[in-house]
Coordinates of C-alpha atoms in Angstrom, one line a residue:
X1 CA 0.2 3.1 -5.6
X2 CA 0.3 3.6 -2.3
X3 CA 2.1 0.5 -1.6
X4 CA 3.4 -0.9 1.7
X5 CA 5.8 1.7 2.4
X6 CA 3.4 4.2 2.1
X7 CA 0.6 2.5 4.2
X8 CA 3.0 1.9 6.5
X9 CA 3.8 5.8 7.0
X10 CA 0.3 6.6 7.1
X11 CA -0.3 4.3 9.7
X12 CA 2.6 5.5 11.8
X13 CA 1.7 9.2 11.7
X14 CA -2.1 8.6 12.2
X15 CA -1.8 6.7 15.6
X16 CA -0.4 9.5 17.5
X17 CA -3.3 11.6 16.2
X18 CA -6.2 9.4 16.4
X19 CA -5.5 6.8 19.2
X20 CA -8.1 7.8 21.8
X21 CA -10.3 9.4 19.6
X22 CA -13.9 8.8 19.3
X23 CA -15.6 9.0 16.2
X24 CA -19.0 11.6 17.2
X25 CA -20.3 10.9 13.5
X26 CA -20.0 9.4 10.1
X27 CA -20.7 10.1 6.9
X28 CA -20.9 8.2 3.5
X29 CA -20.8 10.4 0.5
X30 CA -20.3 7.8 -1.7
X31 CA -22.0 4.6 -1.3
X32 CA -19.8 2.1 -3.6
X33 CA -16.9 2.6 -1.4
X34 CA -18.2 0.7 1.5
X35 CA -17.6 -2.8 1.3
X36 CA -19.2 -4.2 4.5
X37 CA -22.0 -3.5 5.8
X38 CA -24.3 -1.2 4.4
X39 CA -23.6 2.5 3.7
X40 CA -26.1 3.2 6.5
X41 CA -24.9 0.4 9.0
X42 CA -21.5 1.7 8.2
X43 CA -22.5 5.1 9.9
X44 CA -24.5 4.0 12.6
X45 CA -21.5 1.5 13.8
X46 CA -19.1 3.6 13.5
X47 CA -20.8 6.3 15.6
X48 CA -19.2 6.5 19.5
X49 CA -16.1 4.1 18.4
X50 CA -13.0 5.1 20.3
X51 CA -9.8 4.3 17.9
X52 CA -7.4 1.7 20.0
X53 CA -5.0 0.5 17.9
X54 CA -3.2 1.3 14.3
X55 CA -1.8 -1.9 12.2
X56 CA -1.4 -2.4 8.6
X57 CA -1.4 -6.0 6.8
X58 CA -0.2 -6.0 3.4
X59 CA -2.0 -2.8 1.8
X60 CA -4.3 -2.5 4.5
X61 CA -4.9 -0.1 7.3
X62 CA -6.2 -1.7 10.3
X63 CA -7.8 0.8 12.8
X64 CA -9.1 -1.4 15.6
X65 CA -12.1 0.0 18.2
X66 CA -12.0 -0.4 21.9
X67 CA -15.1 -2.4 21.4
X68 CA -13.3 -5.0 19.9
X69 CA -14.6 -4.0 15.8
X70 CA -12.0 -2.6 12.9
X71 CA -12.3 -0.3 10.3
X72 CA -10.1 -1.4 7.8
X73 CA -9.3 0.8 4.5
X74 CA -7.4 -0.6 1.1
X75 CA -6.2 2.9 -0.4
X76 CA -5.7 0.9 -4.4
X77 CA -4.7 3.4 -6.4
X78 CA -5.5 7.0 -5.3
X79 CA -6.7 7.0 -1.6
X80 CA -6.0 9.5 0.3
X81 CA -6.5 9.9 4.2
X82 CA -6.5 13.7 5.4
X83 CA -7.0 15.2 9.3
X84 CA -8.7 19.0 9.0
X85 CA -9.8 21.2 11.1
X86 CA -14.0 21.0 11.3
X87 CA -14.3 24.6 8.6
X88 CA -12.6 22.7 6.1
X89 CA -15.7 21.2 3.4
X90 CA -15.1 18.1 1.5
X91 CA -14.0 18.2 -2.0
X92 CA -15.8 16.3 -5.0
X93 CA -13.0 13.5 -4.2
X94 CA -13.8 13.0 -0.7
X95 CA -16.2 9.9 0.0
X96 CA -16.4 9.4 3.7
X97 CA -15.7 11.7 6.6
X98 CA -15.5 11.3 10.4
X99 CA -15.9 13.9 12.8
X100 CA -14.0 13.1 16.0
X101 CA -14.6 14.3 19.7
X102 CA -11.9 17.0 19.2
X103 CA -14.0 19.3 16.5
X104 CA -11.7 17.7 13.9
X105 CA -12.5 15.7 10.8
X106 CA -10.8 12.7 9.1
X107 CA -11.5 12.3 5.3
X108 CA -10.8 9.3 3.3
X109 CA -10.6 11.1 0.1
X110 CA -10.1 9.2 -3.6
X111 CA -10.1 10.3 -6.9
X112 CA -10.7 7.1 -8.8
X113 CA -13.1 6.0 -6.6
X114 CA -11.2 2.1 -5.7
X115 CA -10.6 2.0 -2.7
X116 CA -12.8 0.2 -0.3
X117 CA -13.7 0.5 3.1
X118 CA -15.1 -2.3 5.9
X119 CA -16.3 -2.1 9.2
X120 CA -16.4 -5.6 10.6
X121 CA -15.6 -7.4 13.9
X122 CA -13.1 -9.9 12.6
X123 CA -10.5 -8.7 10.1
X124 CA -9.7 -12.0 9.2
X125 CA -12.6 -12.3 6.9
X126 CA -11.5 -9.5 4.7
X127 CA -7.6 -10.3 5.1
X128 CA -7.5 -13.9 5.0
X129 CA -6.3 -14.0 1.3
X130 CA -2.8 -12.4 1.7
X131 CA 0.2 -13.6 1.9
X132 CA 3.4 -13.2 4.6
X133 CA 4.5 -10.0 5.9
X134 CA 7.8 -9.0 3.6
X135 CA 9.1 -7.5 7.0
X136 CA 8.5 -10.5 9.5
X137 CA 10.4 -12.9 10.6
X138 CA 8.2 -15.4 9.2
X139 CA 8.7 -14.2 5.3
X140 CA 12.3 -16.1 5.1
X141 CA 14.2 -17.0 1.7
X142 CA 13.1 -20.3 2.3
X143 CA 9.3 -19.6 2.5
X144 CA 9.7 -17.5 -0.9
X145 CA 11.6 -19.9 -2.5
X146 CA 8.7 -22.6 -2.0
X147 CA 5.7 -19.9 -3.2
X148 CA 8.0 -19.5 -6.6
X149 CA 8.7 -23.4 -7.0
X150 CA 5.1 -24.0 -7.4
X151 CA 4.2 -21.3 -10.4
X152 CA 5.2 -20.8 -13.5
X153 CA 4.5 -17.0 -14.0
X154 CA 6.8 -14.5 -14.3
X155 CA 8.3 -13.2 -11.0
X156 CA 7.5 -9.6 -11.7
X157 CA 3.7 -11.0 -11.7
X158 CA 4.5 -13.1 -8.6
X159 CA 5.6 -10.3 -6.6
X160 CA 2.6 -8.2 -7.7
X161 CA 0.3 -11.6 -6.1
X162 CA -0.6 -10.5 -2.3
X163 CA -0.7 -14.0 -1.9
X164 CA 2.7 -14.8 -2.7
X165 CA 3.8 -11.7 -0.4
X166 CA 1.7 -8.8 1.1
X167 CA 2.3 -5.4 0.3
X168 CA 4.7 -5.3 -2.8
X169 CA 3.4 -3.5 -5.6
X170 CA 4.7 -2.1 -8.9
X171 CA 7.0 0.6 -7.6
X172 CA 9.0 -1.9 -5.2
X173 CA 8.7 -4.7 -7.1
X174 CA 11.2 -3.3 -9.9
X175 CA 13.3 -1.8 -7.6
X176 CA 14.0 -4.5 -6.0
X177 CA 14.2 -7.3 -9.4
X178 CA 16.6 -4.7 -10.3
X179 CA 18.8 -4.3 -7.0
X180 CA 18.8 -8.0 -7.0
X181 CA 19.9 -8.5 -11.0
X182 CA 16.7 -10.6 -11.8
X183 CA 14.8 -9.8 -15.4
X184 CA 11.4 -9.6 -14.4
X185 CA 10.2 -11.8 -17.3
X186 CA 11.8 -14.6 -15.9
X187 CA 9.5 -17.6 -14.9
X188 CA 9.4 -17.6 -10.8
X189 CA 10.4 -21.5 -10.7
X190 CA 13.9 -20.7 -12.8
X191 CA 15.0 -18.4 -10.2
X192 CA 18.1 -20.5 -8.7
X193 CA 18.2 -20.7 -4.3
X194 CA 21.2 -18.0 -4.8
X195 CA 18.7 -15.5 -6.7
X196 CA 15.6 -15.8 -4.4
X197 CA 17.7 -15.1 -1.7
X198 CA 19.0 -12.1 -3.1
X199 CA 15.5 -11.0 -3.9
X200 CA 14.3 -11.7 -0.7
X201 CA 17.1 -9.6 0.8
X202 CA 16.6 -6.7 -1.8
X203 CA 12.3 -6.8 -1.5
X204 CA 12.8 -6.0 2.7
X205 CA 15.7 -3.6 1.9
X206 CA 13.4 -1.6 -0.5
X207 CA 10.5 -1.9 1.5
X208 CA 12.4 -0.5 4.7
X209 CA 14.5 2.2 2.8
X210 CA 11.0 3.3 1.4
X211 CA 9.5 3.6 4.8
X212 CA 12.1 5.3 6.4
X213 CA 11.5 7.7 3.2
X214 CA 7.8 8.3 3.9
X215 CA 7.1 6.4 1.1
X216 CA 7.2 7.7 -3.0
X217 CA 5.3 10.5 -4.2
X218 CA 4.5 10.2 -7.6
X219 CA 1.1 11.7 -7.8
X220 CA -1.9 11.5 -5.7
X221 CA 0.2 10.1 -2.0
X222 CA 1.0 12.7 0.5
X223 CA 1.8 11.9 4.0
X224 CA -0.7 12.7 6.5
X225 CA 0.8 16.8 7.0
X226 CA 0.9 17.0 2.8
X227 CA 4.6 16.8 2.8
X228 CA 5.8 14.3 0.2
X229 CA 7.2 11.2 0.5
X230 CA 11.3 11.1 -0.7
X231 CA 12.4 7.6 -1.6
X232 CA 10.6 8.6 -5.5
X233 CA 14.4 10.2 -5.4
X234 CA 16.0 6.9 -4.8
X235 CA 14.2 5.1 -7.5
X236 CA 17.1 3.7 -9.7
X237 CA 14.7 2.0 -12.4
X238 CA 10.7 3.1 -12.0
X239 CA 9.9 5.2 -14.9
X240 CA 13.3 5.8 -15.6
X241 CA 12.8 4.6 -19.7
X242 CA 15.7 5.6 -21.9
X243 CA 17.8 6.8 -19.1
X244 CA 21.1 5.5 -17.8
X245 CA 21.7 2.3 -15.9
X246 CA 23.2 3.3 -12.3
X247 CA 24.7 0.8 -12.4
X248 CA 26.2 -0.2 -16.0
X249 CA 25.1 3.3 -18.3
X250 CA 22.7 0.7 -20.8
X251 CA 19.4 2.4 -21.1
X252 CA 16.5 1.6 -18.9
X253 CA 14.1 -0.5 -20.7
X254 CA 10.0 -0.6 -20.3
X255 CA 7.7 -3.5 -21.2
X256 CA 4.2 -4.6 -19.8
X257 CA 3.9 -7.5 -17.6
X258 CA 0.7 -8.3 -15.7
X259 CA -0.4 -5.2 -17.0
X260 CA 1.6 -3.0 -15.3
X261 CA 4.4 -0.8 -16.4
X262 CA 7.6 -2.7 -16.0
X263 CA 11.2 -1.2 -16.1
X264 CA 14.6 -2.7 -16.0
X265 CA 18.0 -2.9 -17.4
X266 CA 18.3 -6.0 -19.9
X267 CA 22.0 -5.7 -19.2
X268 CA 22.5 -6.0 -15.6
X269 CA 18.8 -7.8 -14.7
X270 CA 19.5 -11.5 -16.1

């Protein structure tokens, strides 16, 4: 969690709010969650940046500054990002915090403490690992088939790899094995040219269905207002153990594949 969809929404509704802003002052409450540079470079390089541009790659937000540096954040699994007005204090939860040339503040608040945040002038050296964009016109059936040829894990744990394709993580991943019919302990080089084109064409259709959602809330992701994401309502397998398949009635199975909580219907996913 939060997963493309759900970076994707943040960075939507944060542009309209932030773009032209200038950061007055930063502060670091924890260290640890500043990946580059240090803690106390971090603040005084992020002081007087004017926000130009939103983008997201993979999992990643991408704020770029007019002056030609990025602050990029990776959420993992309980970032938050929250615009207050300056009276509200941070919480025990909240790490970093900007104040911005309108009297508001932007928190980066997270519970677990993963997340990471850089400050660095070319965002290739923190993004360079990752994989295509699921919603580009370069991630192509073709392209996927060739990533799965060459590995013999199983494509639940390829689709989890950001190197094989950027963004997809648990959630979307078994929605769309399960839209597509594929058991998500199958080996990635068995899947047939047929079947990774059907996955390819069910992993952007999840993807873009969860956007247009706002994204799942589950428990920590709110959007940017605190309203909740919807598409957790359109969820036909993800934590649905021991309930009915939509699509055949056999119950929802769970099992545990790269770690991660995997669910599926052994009847219709083959």
């Amino acid at each position: 969690m939060p997963e493309l969809p759900e970076v994707e929404t943040y960075r939507r509704e944060l542009a309209p709010e932030l773009v032209g802003r200038t950061i007055e002052k930063a502060e670091v409450l924890w260290p640890r969650i500043i990946a580059e540079p240090s803690p106390g470079e971090f603040c005084q390089k992020a002081k007087k940046q004017e926000f130009d541009r939103f983008d997201r790659r993979g999992k990643y937000l991408i704020f770029s500054f007019i002056g030609g540096s990025s602050l990029i954040i990776h959420l993992r699994m309980t970032g938050e990002i929250h615009i207050h007005p300056p009276s509200v204090e941070p919480d025990k939860h909240t790490h970093v915090r900007f104040w911005l040339d309108d009297g508001r503040t932007l928190h980066y608040r997270d519970m677990r403490k993963f997340g990471r945040l850089w400050l660095v002038d070319n965002p290739g050296s923190v993004l360079f690992h990752l994989g295509p964009e699921p919603l580009d016109d370069s991630f192509t059936p073709e392209r996927l088939a060739t990533q799965l040829a060459r590995r013999k894990s199983k494509i639940k744990s390829l689709l989890l790899d950001q190197s094989v394709v950027a963004g997809v993580g648990n959630i979307y991943a078994d929605e769309a094995l399960f839209r597509a019919g594929i058991d998500p302990r199958r080996l990635g080089n068995s899947l047939s040219i047929v079947e990774v084109t059907a996955l390819h064409g069910e992993i952007r259709n999840v993807l873009q269905w969860g956007i247009e959602k706002g994204g799942s809330t589950l428990q920590n992701y709110v959007r940017l207002g605190g309203l909740k994401g919807e598409f957790q309502h359109e969820h036909q397998v993800f934590r649905k153990t021991g309930q009915p398949c939509p699509k055949c009635g056999h119950p929802i199975e769970r099992t545990v594949i790269t770690q991660r909580s995997t669910h599926f219907c052994s009847h219709c996913q083959t």
